[in-house]
Every structure is written in C-alpha cells, then in structure tokens.
C-alpha cells in the first residue's frame, strides 16, 4: 500500500499590517523588510510546536492561498509572522498551513525539520497541548483519541 503524510498543522491569519521598506520585525528586529510589503500574524508559536529556529532568517514557510510565504521575524511563544506581500487578497481568517498541503503546494514535517536543523520526530512530538487535534478516517466506530495527560 502507498503511504502518504496525513498530518496538517494550520492556523488562521489574525492580523495584517502593511510595512514600508526598511522596517524591522520581531523581537530584536533581526529581520528587516527589503521592500514595502504586508505581514500576516498567525496565533501559533514555539509553545505550539513551531520551531523557534524557523524565524528571522527566512528558514521556515507557511502556505497561504496555496502560495509559499516566508516566516519573518522571530517566532515567539504565541505568534509567528509571515510575509504575504506577494499574495493578493490575503484576508483575516485565511488559513495558513505550516505542515500539510494547500492546493498543489505542500510543506512536510521533514522540510520543517531540515529548516530547523532537527529531525521530523522532534517537530511532530513538539506539537503543544494547545494545538487542537482533529482525527479523521479510521474504521466506523473507531475510538482513536489523544492520550489523557498523566497526573
């Protein structure tokens, strides 16, 4: 049987901001816009499993409207920022895919791990407790549920 990845990690755009060229972004201003652009804020950060190392240097990406958008600025505990200046019509509520498929584009856990300098298992095992899990498929009546935390 042919196996295919089934994990997706998604968030929604919660804030949009237009920036001029030369504007610093994120903690410490380690990324600077090289052209006028638009940034989208996603309510997902390293506490949720987005590797901190994906920020600032443009190592990581998210897919918005089927288009690859670089993660810019530092990934913070609760938020990540992506450059959507090249994605016309980006709106609040748009889905951002950090792992998974959007149209013909795909970001796999292996790609995220390579960009962060780690292994795919660290990426998948780091998905935080705040990340809502949705299980699909399986046999009728299957009882696949996340494990309860140990007290």
mmCIF file of C-alpha atoms in Angstrom:
data_model
loop_
_atom_site.group_PDB
_atom_site.id
_atom_site.type_symbol
_atom_site.label_atom_id
_atom_site.label_comp_id
_atom_site.label_asym_id
_atom_site.label_seq_id
_atom_site.Cartn_x
_atom_site.Cartn_y
_atom_site.Cartn_z
ATOM 1 C CA UNK A 1 0.000 0.000 0.000
ATOM 2 C CA UNK A 2 1.176 3.511 -0.786
ATOM 3 C CA UNK A 3 1.579 5.661 2.323
ATOM 4 C CA UNK A 4 1.150 9.416 2.320
ATOM 5 C CA UNK A 5 1.553 12.072 5.012
ATOM 6 C CA UNK A 6 -1.677 12.897 6.812
ATOM 7 C CA UNK A 7 -0.565 15.400 9.457
ATOM 8 C CA UNK A 8 -1.520 19.036 8.930
ATOM 9 C CA UNK A 9 -0.702 21.987 11.180
ATOM 10 C CA UNK A 10 -2.806 25.033 10.446
ATOM 11 C CA UNK A 11 -3.631 28.438 11.925
ATOM 12 C CA UNK A 12 -5.630 31.446 10.762
ATOM 13 C CA UNK A 13 -4.446 34.937 9.907
ATOM 14 C CA UNK A 14 -5.458 37.148 12.865
ATOM 15 C CA UNK A 15 -3.756 40.445 11.958
ATOM 16 C CA UNK A 16 -2.451 42.147 8.818
ATOM 17 C CA UNK A 17 -0.002 45.050 8.699
ATOM 18 C CA UNK A 18 1.480 46.968 5.779
ATOM 19 C CA UNK A 19 5.159 47.841 6.185
ATOM 20 C CA UNK A 20 7.489 50.212 4.352
ATOM 21 C CA UNK A 21 10.913 49.081 3.173
ATOM 22 C CA UNK A 22 13.486 49.025 5.967
ATOM 23 C CA UNK A 23 11.061 48.218 8.811
ATOM 24 C CA UNK A 24 12.442 45.845 11.490
ATOM 25 C CA UNK A 25 10.193 42.963 12.543
ATOM 26 C CA UNK A 26 10.011 40.786 15.652
ATOM 27 C CA UNK A 27 11.995 40.645 18.863
ATOM 28 C CA UNK A 28 15.341 42.330 18.374
ATOM 29 C CA UNK A 29 14.390 43.448 14.850
ATOM 30 C CA UNK A 30 16.524 40.690 13.346
ATOM 31 C CA UNK A 31 14.540 40.714 10.087
ATOM 32 C CA UNK A 32 14.089 43.882 8.070
ATOM 33 C CA UNK A 33 11.702 44.328 5.153
ATOM 34 C CA UNK A 34 13.642 44.876 1.935
ATOM 35 C CA UNK A 35 10.612 46.284 0.112
ATOM 36 C CA UNK A 36 7.195 47.625 1.046
ATOM 37 C CA UNK A 37 5.178 44.540 1.991
ATOM 38 C CA UNK A 38 2.290 43.148 4.027
ATOM 39 C CA UNK A 39 2.724 40.862 7.027
ATOM 40 C CA UNK A 40 0.238 38.384 8.456
ATOM 41 C CA UNK A 41 0.280 37.393 12.113
ATOM 42 C CA UNK A 42 -0.573 33.788 12.980
ATOM 43 C CA UNK A 43 -1.612 32.788 16.524
ATOM 44 C CA UNK A 44 0.859 29.908 16.704
ATOM 45 C CA UNK A 45 4.394 29.931 18.069
ATOM 46 C CA UNK A 46 7.078 27.810 19.655
ATOM 47 C CA UNK A 47 4.761 26.884 22.560
ATOM 48 C CA UNK A 48 2.587 25.190 19.940
ATOM 49 C CA UNK A 49 5.424 23.418 18.138
ATOM 50 C CA UNK A 50 6.622 25.928 15.543
ATOM 51 C CA UNK A 51 10.421 25.679 15.843
ATOM 52 C CA UNK A 52 11.974 28.935 17.045
ATOM 53 C CA UNK A 53 14.802 28.459 14.529
ATOM 54 C CA UNK A 54 12.398 28.979 11.598
ATOM 55 C CA UNK A 55 12.142 32.719 12.206
ATOM 56 C CA UNK A 56 14.367 35.696 11.420
ATOM 57 C CA UNK A 57 16.499 34.088 8.709
ATOM 58 C CA UNK A 58 13.591 33.094 6.456
ATOM 59 C CA UNK A 59 14.167 29.390 7.038
ATOM 60 C CA UNK A 60 10.508 28.491 7.518
ATOM 61 C CA UNK A 61 7.396 28.953 5.435
ATOM 62 C CA UNK A 62 3.637 28.771 5.616
ATOM 63 C CA UNK A 63 1.202 28.256 2.770
ATOM 64 C CA UNK A 64 -1.488 30.901 2.400
ATOM 65 C CA UNK A 65 -3.925 30.735 -0.511
ATOM 66 C CA UNK A 66 -1.736 27.978 -1.956
ATOM 67 C CA UNK A 67 1.330 30.245 -2.006
ATOM 68 C CA UNK A 68 4.536 29.748 -0.036
ATOM 69 C CA UNK A 69 5.132 32.654 2.361
ATOM 70 C CA UNK A 70 8.342 33.042 4.396
ATOM 71 C CA UNK A 71 8.214 33.215 8.179
ATOM 72 C CA UNK A 72 9.862 36.530 9.109
ATOM 73 C CA UNK A 73 10.983 38.000 12.397
ATOM 74 C CA UNK A 74 11.402 35.860 15.480
ATOM 75 C CA UNK A 75 8.935 33.054 16.163
ATOM 76 C CA UNK A 76 7.572 33.999 19.575
ATOM 77 C CA UNK A 77 5.919 31.814 22.182
ATOM 78 C CA UNK A 78 2.405 32.510 20.881
ATOM 79 C CA UNK A 79 2.764 34.077 17.425
ATOM 80 C CA UNK A 80 4.523 33.787 14.090
ATOM 81 C CA UNK A 81 4.669 36.362 11.321
ATOM 82 C CA UNK A 82 4.712 35.644 7.591
ATOM 83 C CA UNK A 83 5.342 37.900 4.608
ATOM 84 C CA UNK A 84 2.229 37.887 2.398
ATOM 85 C CA UNK A 85 3.117 40.911 0.262
ATOM 86 C CA UNK A 86 3.154 38.676 -2.829
ATOM 87 C CA UNK A 87 -0.245 37.043 -2.097
ATOM 88 C CA UNK A 88 -3.006 39.317 -3.394
ATOM 89 C CA UNK A 89 -6.240 39.375 -1.428
ATOM 90 C CA UNK A 90 -4.922 37.893 1.818
ATOM 91 C CA UNK A 91 -7.618 38.463 4.454
ATOM 92 C CA UNK A 92 -8.181 37.988 8.158
ATOM 93 C CA UNK A 93 -9.289 34.413 8.730
ATOM 94 C CA UNK A 94 -7.319 32.956 5.817
ATOM 95 C CA UNK A 95 -5.888 29.547 6.626
ATOM 96 C CA UNK A 96 -2.122 29.267 6.976
ATOM 97 C CA UNK A 97 -0.671 25.773 6.595
ATOM 98 C CA UNK A 98 2.631 25.209 8.408
ATOM 99 C CA UNK A 99 2.629 21.456 7.769
ATOM 100 C CA UNK A 100 0.425 19.915 5.122
ATOM 101 C CA UNK A 101 -0.964 20.634 1.680
ATOM 102 C CA UNK A 102 -2.684 23.732 0.277
ATOM 103 C CA UNK A 103 -3.533 23.323 -3.378
ATOM 104 C CA UNK A 104 -0.531 21.881 -5.205
ATOM 105 C CA UNK A 105 1.968 23.185 -2.618
ATOM 106 C CA UNK A 106 3.000 21.082 0.366
ATOM 107 C CA UNK A 107 5.185 21.510 3.439
ATOM 108 C CA UNK A 108 6.144 18.207 5.023
ATOM 109 C CA UNK A 109 7.404 17.645 8.569
ATOM 110 C CA UNK A 110 10.748 16.603 7.016
ATOM 111 C CA UNK A 111 11.095 20.031 5.375
ATOM 112 C CA UNK A 112 10.306 21.818 8.641
ATOM 113 C CA UNK A 113 12.843 19.633 10.471
ATOM 114 C CA UNK A 114 15.577 20.273 7.895
ATOM 115 C CA UNK A 115 14.967 24.031 8.055
ATOM 116 C CA UNK A 116 15.149 23.929 11.871
ATOM 117 C CA UNK A 117 18.216 21.688 11.970
ATOM 118 C CA UNK A 118 16.474 18.787 13.659
ATOM 119 C CA UNK A 119 14.597 15.563 12.855
ATOM 120 C CA UNK A 120 10.922 15.114 11.889
ATOM 121 C CA UNK A 121 10.117 13.300 15.154
ATOM 122 C CA UNK A 122 11.151 16.345 17.187
ATOM 123 C CA UNK A 123 8.817 18.502 15.082
ATOM 124 C CA UNK A 124 5.830 16.182 15.457
ATOM 125 C CA UNK A 125 6.470 15.399 19.146
ATOM 126 C CA UNK A 126 6.768 19.129 19.919
ATOM 127 C CA UNK A 127 3.210 19.957 18.886
ATOM 128 C CA UNK A 128 1.857 21.600 22.026
ATOM 129 C CA UNK A 129 -1.174 20.809 24.155
ATOM 130 C CA UNK A 130 -2.949 23.962 22.894
ATOM 131 C CA UNK A 131 -2.981 22.597 19.340
ATOM 132 C CA UNK A 132 -6.476 21.279 18.683
ATOM 133 C CA UNK A 133 -6.359 17.748 17.298
ATOM 134 C CA UNK A 134 -8.858 16.529 14.743
ATOM 135 C CA UNK A 135 -8.763 12.827 13.912
ATOM 136 C CA UNK A 136 -10.273 11.722 10.590
ATOM 137 C CA UNK A 137 -10.795 8.410 8.920
ATOM 138 C CA UNK A 138 -10.316 5.049 10.507
ATOM 139 C CA UNK A 139 -12.934 2.383 10.781
ATOM 140 C CA UNK A 140 -16.516 3.153 11.701
ATOM 141 C CA UNK A 141 -16.794 3.329 15.457
ATOM 142 C CA UNK A 142 -13.056 3.652 15.949
ATOM 143 C CA UNK A 143 -12.111 5.205 19.260
ATOM 144 C CA UNK A 144 -8.850 6.918 18.408
ATOM 145 C CA UNK A 145 -8.447 9.739 20.896
ATOM 146 C CA UNK A 146 -5.485 11.674 22.254
ATOM 147 C CA UNK A 147 -3.985 10.258 25.431
ATOM 148 C CA UNK A 148 -5.050 11.886 28.669
ATOM 149 C CA UNK A 149 -2.188 13.654 30.477
ATOM 150 C CA UNK A 150 -0.705 11.721 33.363
ATOM 151 C CA UNK A 151 -1.382 13.490 36.685
#
